[in-house]
Coordinates of C-alpha atoms and ligand atoms in Angstrom, one line a residue:
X1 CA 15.8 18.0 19.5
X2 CA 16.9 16.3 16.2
X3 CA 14.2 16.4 14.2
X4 CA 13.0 13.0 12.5
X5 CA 12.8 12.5 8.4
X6 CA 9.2 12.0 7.2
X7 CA 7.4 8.6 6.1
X8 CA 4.4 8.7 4.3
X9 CA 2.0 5.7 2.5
X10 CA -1.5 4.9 2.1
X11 CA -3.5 1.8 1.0
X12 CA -7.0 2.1 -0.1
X13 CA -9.9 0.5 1.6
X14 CA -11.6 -1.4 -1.4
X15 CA -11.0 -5.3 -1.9
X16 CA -9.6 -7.6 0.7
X17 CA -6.6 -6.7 2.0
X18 CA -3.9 -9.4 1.3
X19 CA -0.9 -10.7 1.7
X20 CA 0.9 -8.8 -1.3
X21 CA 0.0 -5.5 0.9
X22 CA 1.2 -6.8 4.2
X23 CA 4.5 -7.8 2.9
X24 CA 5.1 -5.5 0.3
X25 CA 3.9 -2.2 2.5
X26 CA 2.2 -2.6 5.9
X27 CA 4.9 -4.9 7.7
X28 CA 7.5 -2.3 6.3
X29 CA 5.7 0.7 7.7
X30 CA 5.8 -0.5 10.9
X31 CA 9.8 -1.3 10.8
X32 CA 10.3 1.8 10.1
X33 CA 8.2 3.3 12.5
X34 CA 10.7 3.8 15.1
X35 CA 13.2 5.7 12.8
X36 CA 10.9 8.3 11.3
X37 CA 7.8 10.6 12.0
X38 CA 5.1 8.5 10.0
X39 CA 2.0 9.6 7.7
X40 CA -0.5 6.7 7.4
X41 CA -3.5 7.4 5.4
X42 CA -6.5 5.4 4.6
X43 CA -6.7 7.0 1.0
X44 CA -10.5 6.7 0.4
X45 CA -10.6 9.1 -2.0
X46 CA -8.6 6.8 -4.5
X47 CA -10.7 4.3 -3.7
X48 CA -13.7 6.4 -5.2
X49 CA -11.9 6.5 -8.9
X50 CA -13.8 2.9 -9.2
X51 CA -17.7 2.9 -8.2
X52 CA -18.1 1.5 -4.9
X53 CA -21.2 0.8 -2.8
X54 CA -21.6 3.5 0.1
X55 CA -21.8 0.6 2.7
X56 CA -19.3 -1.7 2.0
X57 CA -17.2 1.3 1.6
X58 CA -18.0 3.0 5.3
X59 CA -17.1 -0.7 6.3
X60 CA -13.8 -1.6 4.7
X61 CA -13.1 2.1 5.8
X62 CA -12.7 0.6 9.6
X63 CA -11.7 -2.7 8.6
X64 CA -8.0 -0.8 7.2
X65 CA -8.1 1.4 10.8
X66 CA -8.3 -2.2 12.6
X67 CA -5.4 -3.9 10.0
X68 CA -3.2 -0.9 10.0
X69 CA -3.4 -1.2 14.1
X70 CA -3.4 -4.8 14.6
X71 CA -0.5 -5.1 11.9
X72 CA 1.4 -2.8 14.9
X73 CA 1.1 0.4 13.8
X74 CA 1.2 1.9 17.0
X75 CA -1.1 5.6 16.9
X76 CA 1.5 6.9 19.5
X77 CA 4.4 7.1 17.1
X78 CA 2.3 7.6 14.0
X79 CA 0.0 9.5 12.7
X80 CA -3.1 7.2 11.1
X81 CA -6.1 9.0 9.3
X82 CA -8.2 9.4 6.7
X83 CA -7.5 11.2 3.1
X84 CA -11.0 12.2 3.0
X85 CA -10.6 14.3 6.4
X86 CA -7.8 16.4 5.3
X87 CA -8.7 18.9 3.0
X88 CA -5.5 19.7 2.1
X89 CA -4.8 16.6 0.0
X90 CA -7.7 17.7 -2.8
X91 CA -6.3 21.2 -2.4
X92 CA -2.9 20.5 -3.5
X93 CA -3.9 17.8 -5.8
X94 CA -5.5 20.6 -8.2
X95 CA -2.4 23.1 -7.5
X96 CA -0.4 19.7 -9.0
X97 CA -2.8 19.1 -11.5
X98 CA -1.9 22.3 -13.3
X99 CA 1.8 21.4 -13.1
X100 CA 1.3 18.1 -14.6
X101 CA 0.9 16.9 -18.1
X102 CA -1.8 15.0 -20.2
X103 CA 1.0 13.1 -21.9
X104 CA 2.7 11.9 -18.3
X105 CA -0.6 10.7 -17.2
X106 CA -1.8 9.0 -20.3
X107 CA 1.5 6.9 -20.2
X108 CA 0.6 5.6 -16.2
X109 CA 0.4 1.8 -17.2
X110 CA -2.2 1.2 -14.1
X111 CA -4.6 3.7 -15.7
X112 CA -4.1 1.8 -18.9
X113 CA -4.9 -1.6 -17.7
X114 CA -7.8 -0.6 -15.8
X115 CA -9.2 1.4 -18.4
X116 CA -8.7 -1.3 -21.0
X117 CA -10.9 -3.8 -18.9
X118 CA -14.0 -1.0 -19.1
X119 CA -12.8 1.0 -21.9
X120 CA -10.5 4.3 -21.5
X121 CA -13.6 6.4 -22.8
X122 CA -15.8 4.9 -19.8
X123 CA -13.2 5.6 -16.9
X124 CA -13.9 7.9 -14.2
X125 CA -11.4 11.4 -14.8
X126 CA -11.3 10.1 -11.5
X127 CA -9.0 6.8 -12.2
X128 CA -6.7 9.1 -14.4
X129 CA -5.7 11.8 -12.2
X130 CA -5.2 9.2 -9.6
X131 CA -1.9 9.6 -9.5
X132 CA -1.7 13.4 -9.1
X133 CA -3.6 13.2 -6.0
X134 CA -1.3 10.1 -4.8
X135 CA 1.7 13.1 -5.5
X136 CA -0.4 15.4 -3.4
X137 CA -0.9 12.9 -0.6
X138 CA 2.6 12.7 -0.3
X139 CA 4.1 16.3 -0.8
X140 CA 1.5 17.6 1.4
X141 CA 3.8 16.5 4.3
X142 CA 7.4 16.4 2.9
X143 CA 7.5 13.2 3.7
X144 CA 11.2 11.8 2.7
X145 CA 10.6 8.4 2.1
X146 CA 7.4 6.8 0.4
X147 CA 7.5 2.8 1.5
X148 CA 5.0 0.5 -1.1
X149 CA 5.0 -2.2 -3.1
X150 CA 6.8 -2.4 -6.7
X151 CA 3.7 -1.6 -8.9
X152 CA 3.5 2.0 -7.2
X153 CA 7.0 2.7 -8.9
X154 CA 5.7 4.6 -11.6
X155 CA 3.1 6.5 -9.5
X156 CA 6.3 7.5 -7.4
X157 CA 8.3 8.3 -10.4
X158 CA 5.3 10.7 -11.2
X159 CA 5.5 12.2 -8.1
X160 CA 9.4 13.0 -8.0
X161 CA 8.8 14.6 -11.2
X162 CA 5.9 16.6 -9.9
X163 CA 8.0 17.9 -7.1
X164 CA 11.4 18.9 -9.0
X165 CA 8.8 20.8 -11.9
X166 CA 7.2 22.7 -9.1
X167 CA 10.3 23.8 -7.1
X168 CA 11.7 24.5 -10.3
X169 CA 8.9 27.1 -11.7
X170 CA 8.2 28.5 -8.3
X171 CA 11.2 27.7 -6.0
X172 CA 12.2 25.3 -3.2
X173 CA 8.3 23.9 -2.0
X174 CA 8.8 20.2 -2.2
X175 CA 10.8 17.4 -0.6
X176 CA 11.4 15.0 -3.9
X177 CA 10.6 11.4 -1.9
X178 CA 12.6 8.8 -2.1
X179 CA 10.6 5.5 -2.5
X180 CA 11.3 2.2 -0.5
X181 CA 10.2 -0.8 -2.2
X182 CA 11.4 -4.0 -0.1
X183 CA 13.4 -6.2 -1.1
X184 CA 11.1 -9.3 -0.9
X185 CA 7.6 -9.4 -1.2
X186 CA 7.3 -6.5 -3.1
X187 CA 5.2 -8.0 -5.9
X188 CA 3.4 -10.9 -4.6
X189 CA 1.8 -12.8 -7.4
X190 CA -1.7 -14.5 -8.0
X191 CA -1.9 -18.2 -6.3
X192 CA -4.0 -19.4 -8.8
X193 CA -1.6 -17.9 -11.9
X194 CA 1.8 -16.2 -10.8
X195 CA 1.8 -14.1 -14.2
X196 CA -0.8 -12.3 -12.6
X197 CA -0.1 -10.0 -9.3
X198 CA -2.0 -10.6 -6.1
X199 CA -4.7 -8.5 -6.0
X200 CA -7.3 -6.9 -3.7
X201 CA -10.3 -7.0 -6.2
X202 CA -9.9 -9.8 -7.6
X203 CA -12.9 -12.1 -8.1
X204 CA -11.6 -15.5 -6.8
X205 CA -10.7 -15.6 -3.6
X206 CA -8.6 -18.6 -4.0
X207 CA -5.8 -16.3 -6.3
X208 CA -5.4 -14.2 -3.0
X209 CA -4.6 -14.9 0.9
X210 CA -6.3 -12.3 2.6
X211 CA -5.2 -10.9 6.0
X212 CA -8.9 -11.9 7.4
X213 CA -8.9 -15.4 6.3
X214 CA -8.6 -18.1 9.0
X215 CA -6.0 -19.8 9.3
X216 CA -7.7 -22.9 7.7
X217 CA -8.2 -21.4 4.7
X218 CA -4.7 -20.1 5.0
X219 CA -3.8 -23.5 5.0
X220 CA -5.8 -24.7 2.3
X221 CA -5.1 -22.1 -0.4
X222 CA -1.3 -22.2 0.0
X223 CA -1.8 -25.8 -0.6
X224 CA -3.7 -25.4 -3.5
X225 CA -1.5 -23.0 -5.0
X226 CA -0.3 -23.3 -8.5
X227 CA 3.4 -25.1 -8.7
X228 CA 5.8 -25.7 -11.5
X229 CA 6.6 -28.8 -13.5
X230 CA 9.7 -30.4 -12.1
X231 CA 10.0 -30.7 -8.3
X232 CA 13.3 -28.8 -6.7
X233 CA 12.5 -25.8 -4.9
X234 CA 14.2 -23.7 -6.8
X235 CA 13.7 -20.0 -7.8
X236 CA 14.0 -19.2 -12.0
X237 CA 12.4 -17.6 -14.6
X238 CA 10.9 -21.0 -15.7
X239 CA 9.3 -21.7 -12.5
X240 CA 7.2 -18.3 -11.9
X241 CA 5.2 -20.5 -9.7
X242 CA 7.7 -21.6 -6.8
X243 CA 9.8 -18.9 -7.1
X244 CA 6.5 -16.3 -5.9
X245 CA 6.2 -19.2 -2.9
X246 CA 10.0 -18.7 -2.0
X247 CA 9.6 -15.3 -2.4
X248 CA 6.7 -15.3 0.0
X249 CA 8.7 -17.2 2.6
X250 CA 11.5 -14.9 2.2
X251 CA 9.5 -12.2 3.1
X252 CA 7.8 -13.4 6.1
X253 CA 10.5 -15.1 7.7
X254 CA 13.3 -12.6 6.6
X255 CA 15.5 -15.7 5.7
X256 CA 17.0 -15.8 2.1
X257 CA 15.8 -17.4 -1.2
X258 CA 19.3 -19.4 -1.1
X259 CA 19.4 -20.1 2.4
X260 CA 15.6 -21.3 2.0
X261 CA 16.2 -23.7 -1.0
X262 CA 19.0 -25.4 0.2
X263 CA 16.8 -25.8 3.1
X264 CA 14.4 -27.7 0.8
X265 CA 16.9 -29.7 -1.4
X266 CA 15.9 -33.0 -1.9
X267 CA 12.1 -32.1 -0.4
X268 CA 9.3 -32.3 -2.3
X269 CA 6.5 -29.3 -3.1
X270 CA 3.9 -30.7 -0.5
X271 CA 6.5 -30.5 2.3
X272 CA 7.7 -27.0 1.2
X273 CA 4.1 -25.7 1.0
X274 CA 3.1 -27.3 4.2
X275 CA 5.6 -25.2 6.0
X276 CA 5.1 -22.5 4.0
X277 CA 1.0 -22.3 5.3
X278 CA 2.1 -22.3 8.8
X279 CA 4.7 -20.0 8.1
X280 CA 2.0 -17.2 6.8
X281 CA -0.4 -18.5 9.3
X282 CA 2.1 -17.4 12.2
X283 CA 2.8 -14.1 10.1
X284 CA -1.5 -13.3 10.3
X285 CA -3.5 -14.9 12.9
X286 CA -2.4 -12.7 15.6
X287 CA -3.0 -9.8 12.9
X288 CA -6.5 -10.9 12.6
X289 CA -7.0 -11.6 15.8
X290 CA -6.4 -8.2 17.1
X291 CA -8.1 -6.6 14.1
X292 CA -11.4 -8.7 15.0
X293 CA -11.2 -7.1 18.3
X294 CA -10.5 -3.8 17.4
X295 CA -13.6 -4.4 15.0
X296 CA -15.8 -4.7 17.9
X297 CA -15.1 -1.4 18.9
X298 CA -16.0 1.3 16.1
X299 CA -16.1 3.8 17.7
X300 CA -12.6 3.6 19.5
X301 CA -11.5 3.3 15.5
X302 CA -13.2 6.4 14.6
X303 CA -11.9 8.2 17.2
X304 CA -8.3 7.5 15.9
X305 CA -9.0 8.3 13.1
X306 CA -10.4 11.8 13.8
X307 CA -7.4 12.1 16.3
X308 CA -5.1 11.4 13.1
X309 CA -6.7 13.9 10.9
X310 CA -6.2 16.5 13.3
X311 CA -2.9 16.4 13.4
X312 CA -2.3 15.7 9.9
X313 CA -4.3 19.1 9.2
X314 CA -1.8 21.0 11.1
X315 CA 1.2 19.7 8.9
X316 CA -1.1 19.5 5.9
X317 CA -2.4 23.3 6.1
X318 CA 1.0 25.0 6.4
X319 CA 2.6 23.6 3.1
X320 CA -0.6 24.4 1.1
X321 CA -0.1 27.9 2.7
X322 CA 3.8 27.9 1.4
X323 CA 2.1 25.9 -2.2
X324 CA -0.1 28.7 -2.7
X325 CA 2.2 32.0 -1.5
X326 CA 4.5 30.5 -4.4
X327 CA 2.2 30.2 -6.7
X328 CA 0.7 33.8 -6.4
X329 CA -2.4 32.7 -4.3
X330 CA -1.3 34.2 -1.2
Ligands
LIG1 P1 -3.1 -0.2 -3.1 O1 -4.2 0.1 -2.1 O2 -3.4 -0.9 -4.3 O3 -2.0 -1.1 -2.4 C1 -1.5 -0.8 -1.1 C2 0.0 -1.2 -1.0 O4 0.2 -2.6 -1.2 C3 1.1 -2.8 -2.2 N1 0.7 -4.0 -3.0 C4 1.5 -5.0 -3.2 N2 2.7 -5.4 -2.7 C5 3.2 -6.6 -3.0 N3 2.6 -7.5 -3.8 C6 1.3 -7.2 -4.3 N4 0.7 -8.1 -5.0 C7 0.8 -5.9 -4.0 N5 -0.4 -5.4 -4.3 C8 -0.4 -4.1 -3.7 C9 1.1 -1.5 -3.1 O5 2.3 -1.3 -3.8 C10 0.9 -0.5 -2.0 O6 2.1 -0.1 -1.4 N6 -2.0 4.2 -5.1 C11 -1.8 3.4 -3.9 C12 -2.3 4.0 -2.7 C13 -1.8 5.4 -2.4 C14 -0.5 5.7 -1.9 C15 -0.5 7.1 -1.8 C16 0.7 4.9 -1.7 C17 -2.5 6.6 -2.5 N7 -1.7 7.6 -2.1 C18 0.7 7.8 -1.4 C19 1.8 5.6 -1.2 C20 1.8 7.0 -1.1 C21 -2.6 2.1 -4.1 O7 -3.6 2.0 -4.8 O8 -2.2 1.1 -3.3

């Protein structure tokens, strides 16, 4: 039997998950589901590098299991678990921290703009060696191809370099990923201000469309979304604004920015972003749906989950084995 090439990814379970992380990873994970053997991991561990309150936490912790489900991934082809169950990943994470360098982590842009809002001195050691353990997460399993959004490029840039050093200093170990960033929707920007990216904890819910929201206020936030002066539905550097709503569109409907605004020629914004609401309306409501379902059934999550971790301890355990014979720790 031909053996299948490795996918892993991860999202954490803090914040509202959005639209930015259902086009830019979730709905890519599940196309390429079919094609590959697939890692996905509810990295709750990264989500600790931040303080968050133990209940909310335990919550958002299912609400992922339900999104990751109802999004289609489908725990028959792929394996769907918890960081925090898998030993392995903190294991390897400290093997990799001794590989990597002070220099390479002080230069991670995300851990400079989050520690510039509190203050680099007040950030957890946590937040910094974020991206070490994101490097373990995903060499643990040899996983070939690493499918996220574009603000994980650096992180995955890290974690090439992680891999090459290692097989270099102790021989062949590591698979160096390759990393699949799509080619729409893979920076969704802010609603509210499309300098900003979309993101999951921001405080104003109106700069994000989360995957929960009904359809409603779907509706109404597209609406409401900031446009451009002029009125042609064009994509440009001068008109940040529509071109993150074409890109949006793009991405949903797999149709092409070109093919999209020749679509809209002579049509004003309030037409385009009309369509545009049902359009991402018809791309969640049956997500949400089926996660509020899901939701009313914990324990069937859970059990997943614990299914998941099991076998991602079996793949996990024998490359720490090989990580540590190589390093002397056998
Ligand atoms: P996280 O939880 O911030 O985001 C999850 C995924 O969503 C993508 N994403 C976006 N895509 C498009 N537009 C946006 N505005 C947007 N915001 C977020 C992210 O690129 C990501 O793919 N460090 C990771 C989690 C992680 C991980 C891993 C990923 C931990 N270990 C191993 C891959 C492999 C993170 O914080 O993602």
């Amino acid at each position: 039997m031909e053996t299948k090439r490795r996918v892993f990814s991860g999202i954490q379970p803090s914040g509202n998950l959005h639209l930015g992380n259902y086009l830019g990873a979730l709905k890519n994970w599940v196309e390429l589901q079919d094609e590959y053997e697939n890692f996905f991991c509810i990295v709750d561990l990264h989500a600790l590098t931040v303080p968050q309150d133990p209940k909310v936490l335990r919550r958002k912790i299912r609400e992922l299991a339900a999104l990751y489900l109802a999004s289609g991934i489908d725990p028959q082809k792929s394996v769907v678990f918890r960081q925090s169950r898998v030993s392995g990943h903190t294991q390897l994470a400290w093997l990799l921290n001794c590989v990597a360098k002070v220099g390479e982590l002080s230069r991670m842009t995300q851990f400079k703009d989050k520690a510039q809002k509190g203050g680099a001195e007040a950030a957890s050691v946590g937040l910094y060696d974020y991206p070490v353990l994101q490097a373990a997460d995903v060499l643990l399993y040899n996983a070939h191809l690493v499918p996220v959004g574009e603000d994980q490029r650096q992180h995955l840039e890290l974690m090439r370099t992680l891999a090459r050093r290692f097989n270099g200093l102790y021989g062949e170990t590591f698979v160096v990923p390759e990393m699949f960033i799509p080619p729409a929707g893979a920076r969704v920007m802010a609603l509210d201000d499309p300098t900003a990216k979309m993101s999951k904890s921001s405080p104003t819910p109106a700069s994000y469309v989360a995957i929960l929201d009904e359809p409603d206020a779907v509706r109404r936030k597209i609406r409401r979304a900031k446009t451009d002066s002029g009125t042609e539905i064009t994509a440009s550097p001068e008109k940040p604004a529509i071109t993150n709503l074409l890109d949006i569109y793009a991405a949903a409907t797999g149709r092409a920015v070109p093919d999209l605004e020749e679509a809209y020629t002579g049509k004003g914004y309030g037409d385009f972003k009309k369509d545009l609401g049902e359009v991402v309306v018809e791309t969640l409501a049956p997500i949400r749906e089926r996660a509020m379902e899901l939701l009313d059934d914990p324990k069937g999550l859970d059990d997943h989950l614990e299914a998941g971790a099991e076998r991602a301890r079996g793949v996990a355990r024998s490359t720490l084995h090989d990580a540590w014979a190589k390093m002397g720790l056998d």
